[in-house]
mmCIF file of N, CA and C in Angstrom:
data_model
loop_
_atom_site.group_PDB
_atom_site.id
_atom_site.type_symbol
_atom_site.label_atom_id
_atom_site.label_comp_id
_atom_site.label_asym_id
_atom_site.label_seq_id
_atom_site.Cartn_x
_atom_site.Cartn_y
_atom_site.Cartn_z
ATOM 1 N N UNK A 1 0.826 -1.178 0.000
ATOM 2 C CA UNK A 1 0.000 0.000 0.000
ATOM 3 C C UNK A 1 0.875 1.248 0.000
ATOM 4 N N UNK A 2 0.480 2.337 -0.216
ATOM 5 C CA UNK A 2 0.896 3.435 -0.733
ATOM 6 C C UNK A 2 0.531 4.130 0.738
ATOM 7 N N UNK A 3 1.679 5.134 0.698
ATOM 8 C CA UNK A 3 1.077 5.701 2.391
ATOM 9 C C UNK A 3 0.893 7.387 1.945
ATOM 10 N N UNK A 4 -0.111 7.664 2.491
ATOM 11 C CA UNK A 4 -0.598 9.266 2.406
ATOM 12 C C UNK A 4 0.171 10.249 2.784
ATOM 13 N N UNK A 5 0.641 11.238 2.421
ATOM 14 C CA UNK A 5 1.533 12.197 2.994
ATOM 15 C C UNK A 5 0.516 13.326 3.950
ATOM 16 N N UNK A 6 0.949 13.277 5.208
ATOM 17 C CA UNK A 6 0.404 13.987 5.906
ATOM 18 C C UNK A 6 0.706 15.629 5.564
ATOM 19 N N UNK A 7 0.176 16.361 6.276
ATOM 20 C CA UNK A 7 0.007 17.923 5.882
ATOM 21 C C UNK A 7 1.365 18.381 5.902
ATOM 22 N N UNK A 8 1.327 19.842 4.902
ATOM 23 C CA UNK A 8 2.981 20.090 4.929
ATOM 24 C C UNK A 8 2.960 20.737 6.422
ATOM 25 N N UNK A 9 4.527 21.588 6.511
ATOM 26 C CA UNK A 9 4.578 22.195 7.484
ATOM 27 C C UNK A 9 4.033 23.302 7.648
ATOM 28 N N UNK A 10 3.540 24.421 8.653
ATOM 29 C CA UNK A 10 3.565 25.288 8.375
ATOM 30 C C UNK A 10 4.188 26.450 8.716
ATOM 31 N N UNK A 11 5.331 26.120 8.854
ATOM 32 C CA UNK A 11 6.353 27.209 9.574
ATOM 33 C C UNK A 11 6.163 28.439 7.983
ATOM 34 N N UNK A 12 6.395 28.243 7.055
ATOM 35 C CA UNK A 12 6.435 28.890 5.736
ATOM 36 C C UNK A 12 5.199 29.363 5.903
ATOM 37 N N UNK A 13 4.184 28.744 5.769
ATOM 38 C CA UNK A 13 3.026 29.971 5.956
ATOM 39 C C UNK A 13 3.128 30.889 6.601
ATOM 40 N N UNK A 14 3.192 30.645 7.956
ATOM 41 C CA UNK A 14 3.535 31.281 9.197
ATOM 42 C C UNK A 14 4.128 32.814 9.373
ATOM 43 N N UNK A 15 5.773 32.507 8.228
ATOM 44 C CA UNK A 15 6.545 33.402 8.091
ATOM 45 C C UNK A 15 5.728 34.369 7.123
ATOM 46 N N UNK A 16 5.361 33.926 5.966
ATOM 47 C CA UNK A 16 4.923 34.650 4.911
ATOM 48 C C UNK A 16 3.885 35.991 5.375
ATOM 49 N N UNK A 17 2.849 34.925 6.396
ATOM 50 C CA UNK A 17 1.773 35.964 7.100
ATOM 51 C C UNK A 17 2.422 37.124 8.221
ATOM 52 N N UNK A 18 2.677 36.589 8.533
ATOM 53 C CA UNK A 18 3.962 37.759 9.862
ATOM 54 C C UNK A 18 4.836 38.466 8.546
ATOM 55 N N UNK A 19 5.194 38.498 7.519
ATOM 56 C CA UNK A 19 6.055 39.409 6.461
ATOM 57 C C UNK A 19 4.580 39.942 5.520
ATOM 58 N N UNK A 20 3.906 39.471 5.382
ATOM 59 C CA UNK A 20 2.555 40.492 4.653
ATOM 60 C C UNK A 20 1.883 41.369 6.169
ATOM 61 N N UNK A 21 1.471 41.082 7.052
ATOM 62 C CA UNK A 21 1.118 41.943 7.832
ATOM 63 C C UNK A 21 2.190 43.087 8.182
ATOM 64 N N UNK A 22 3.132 42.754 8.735
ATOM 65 C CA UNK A 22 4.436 43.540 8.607
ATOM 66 C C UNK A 22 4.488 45.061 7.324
ATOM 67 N N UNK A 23 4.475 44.610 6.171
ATOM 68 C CA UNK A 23 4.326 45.093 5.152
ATOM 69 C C UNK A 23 3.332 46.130 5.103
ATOM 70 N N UNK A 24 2.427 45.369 5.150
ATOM 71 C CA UNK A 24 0.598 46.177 4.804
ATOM 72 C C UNK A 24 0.733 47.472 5.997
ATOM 73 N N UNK A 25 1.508 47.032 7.622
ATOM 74 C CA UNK A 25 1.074 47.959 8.771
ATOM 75 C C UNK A 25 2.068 48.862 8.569
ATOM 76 N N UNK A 26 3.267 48.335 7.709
ATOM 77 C CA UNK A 26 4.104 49.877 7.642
ATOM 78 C C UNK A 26 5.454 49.438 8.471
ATOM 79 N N UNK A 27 5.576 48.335 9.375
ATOM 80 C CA UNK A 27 6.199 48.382 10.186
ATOM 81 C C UNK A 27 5.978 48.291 11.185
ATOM 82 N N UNK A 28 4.756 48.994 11.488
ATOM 83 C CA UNK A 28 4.217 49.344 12.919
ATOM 84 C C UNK A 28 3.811 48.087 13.388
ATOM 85 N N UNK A 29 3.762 47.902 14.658
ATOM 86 C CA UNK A 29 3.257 46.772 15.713
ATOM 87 C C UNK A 29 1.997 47.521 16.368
ATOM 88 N N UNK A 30 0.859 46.391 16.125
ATOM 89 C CA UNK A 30 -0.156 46.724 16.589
ATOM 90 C C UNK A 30 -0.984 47.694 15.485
ATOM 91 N N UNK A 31 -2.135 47.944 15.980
ATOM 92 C CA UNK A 31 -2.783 48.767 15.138
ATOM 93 C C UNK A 31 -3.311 50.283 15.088
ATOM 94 N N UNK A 32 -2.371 50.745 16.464
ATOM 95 C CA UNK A 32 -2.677 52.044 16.909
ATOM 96 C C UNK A 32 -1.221 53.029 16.261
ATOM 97 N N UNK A 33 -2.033 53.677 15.973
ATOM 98 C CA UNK A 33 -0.274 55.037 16.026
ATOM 99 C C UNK A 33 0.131 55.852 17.075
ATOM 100 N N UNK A 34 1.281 55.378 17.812
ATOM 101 C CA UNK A 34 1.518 55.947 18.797
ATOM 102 C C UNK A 34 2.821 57.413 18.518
ATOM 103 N N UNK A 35 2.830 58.291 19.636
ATOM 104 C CA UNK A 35 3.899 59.190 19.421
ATOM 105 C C UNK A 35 3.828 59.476 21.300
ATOM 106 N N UNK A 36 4.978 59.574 21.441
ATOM 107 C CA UNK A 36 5.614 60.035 22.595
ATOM 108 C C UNK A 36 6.575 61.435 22.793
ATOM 109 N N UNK A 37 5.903 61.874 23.671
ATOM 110 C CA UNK A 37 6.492 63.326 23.920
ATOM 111 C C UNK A 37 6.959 63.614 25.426
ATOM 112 N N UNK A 38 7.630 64.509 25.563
ATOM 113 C CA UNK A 38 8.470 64.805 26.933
ATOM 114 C C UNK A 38 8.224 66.351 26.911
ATOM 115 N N UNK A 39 7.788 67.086 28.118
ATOM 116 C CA UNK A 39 7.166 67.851 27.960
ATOM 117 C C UNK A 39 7.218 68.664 29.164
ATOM 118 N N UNK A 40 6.686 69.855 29.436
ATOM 119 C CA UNK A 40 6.855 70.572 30.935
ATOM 120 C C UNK A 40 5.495 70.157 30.852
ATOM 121 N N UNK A 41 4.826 71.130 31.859
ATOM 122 C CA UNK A 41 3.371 70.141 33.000
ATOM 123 C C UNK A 41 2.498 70.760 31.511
ATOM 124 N N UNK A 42 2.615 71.843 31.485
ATOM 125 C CA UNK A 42 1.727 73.212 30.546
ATOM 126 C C UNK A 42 1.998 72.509 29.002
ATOM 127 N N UNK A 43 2.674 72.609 28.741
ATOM 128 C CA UNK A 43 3.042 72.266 27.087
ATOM 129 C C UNK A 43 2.109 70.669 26.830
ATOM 130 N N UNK A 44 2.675 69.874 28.276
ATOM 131 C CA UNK A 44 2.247 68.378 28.086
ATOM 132 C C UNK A 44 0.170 68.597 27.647
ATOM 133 N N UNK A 45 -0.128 69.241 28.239
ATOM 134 C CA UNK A 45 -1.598 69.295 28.680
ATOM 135 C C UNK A 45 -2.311 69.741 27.387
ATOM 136 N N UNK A 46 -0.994 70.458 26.823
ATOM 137 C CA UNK A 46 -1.735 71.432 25.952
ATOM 138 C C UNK A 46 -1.561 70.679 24.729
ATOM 139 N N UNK A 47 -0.627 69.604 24.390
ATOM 140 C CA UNK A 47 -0.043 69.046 23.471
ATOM 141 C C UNK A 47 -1.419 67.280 23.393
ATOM 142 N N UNK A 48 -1.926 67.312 24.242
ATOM 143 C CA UNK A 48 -2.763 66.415 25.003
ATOM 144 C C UNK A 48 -4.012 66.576 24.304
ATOM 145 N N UNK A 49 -4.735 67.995 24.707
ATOM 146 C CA UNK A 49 -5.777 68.462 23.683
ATOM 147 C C UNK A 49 -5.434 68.811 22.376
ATOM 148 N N UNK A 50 -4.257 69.002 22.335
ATOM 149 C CA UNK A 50 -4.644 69.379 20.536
ATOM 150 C C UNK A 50 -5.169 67.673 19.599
ATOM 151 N N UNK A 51 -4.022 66.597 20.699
ATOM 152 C CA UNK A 51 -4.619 65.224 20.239
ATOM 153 C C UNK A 51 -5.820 65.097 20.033
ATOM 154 N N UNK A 52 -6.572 65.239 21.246
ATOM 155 C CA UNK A 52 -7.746 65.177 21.595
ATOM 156 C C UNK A 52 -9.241 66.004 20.747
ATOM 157 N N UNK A 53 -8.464 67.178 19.904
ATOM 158 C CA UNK A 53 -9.294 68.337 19.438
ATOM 159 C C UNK A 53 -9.187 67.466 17.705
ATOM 160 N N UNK A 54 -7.413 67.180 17.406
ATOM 161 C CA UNK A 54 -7.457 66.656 15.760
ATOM 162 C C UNK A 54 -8.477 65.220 15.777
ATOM 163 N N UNK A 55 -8.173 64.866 17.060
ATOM 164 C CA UNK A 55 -8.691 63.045 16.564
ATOM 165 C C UNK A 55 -9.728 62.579 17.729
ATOM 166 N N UNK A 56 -10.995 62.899 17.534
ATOM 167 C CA UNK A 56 -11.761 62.779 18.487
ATOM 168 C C UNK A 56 -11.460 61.568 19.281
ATOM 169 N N UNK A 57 -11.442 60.945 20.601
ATOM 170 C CA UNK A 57 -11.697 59.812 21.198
ATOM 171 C C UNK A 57 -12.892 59.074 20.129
ATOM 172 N N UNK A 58 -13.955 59.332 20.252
ATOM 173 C CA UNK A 58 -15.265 58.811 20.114
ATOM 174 C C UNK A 58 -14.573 58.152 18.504
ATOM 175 N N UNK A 59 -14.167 58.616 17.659
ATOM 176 C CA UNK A 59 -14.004 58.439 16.598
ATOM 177 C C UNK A 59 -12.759 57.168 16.332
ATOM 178 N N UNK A 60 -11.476 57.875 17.207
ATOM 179 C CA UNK A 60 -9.871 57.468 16.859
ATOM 180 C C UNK A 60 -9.553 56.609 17.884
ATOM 181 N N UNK A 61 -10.400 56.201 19.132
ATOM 182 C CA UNK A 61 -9.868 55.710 20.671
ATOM 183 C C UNK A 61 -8.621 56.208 20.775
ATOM 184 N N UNK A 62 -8.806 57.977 20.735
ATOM 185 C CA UNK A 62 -7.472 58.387 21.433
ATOM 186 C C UNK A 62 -7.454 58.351 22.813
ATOM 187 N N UNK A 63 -6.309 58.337 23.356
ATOM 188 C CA UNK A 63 -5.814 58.627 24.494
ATOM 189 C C UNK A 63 -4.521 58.616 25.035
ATOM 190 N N UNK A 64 -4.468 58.777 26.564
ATOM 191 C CA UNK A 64 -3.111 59.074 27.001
ATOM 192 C C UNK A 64 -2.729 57.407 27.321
ATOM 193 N N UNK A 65 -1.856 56.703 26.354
ATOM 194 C CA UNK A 65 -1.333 55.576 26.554
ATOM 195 C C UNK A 65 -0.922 55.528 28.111
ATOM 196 N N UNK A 66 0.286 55.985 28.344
ATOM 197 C CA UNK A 66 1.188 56.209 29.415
ATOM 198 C C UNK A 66 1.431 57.608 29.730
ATOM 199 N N UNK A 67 1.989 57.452 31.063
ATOM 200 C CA UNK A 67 2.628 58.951 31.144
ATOM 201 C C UNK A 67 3.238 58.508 32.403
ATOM 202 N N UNK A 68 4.429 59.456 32.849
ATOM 203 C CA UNK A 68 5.206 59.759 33.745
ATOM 204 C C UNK A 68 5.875 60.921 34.252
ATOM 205 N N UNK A 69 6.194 61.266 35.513
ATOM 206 C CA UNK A 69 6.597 62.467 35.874
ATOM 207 C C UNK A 69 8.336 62.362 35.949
ATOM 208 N N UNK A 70 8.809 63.128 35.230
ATOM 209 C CA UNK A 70 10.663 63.324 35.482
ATOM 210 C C UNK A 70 11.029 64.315 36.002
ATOM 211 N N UNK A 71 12.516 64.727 36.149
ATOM 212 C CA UNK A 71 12.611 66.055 37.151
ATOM 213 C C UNK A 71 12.533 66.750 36.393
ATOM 214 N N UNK A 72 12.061 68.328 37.107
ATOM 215 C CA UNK A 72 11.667 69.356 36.904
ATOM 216 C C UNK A 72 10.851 69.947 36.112
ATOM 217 N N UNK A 73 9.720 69.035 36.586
ATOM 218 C CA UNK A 73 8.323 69.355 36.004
ATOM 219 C C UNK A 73 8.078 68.811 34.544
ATOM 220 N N UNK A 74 9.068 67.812 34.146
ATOM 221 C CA UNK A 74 8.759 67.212 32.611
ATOM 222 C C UNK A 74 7.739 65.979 33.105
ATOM 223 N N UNK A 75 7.091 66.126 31.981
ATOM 224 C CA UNK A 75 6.240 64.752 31.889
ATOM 225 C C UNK A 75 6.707 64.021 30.398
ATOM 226 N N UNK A 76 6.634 63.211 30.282
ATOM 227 C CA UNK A 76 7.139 61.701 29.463
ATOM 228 C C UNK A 76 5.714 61.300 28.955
ATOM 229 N N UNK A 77 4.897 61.016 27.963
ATOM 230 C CA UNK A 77 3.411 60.620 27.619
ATOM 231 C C UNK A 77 3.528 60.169 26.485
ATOM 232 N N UNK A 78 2.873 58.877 26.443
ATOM 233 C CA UNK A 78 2.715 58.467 24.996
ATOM 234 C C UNK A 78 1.080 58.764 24.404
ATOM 235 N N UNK A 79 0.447 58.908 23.256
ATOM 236 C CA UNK A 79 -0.900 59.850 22.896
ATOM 237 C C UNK A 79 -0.814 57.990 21.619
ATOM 238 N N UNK A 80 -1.800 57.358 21.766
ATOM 239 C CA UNK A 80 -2.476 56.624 21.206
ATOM 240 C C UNK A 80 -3.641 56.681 20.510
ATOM 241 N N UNK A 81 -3.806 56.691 18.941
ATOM 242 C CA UNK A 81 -5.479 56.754 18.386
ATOM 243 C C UNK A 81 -5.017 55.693 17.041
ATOM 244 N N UNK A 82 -5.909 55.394 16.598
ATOM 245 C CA UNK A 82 -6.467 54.716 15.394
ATOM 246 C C UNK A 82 -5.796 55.581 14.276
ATOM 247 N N UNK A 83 -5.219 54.466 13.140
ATOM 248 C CA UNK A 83 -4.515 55.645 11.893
ATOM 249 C C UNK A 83 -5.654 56.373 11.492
ATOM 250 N N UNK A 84 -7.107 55.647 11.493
ATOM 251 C CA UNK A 84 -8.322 56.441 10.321
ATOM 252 C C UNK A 84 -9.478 56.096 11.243
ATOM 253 N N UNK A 85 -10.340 56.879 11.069
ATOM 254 C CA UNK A 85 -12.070 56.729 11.261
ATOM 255 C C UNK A 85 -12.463 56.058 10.395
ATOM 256 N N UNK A 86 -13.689 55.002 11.319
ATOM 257 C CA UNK A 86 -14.242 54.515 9.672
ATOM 258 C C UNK A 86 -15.806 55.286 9.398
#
């Protein structure tokens, strides 16, 4: 009797899909566009709403990823939203 060849591997698929997603996102990991800024208390806040004013929440799920306080009044914040509205 003749014996059936079981399924190939799929490490090669695998790779191919992780190098087309890769591709299609730009690079980017994940599906949000992030940017990080370092900032005094005033600038941070203000740099916060303008996010908030270009890319509505309701629309972009913006928001303040992270944030942290460093010396002398800098804050550290990453601003997270969606590349597009649909």
């Amino acid at each position: 009797m003749t014996r059936i060849p079981g399924p190939p591997p799929f490490n090669g698929l695998k790779k191919r899909i992780a190098d087309h997603r890769s591709v299609v996102s730009g690079g980017r990991s994940g599906h949000f566009v992030r940017e990080t800024f370092c900032l005094t208390r005033d600038e941070a806040r203000a740099k916060a709403r303008e996010w908030f004013d270009a890319f509505p929440k309701a629309a972009y799920w913006t928001e303040v990823e992270s944030w942290r306080q460093l010396d002398g009044d800098q804050i550290e914040f990453t601003m997270r939203r969606l590349p597009s509205a649909d």
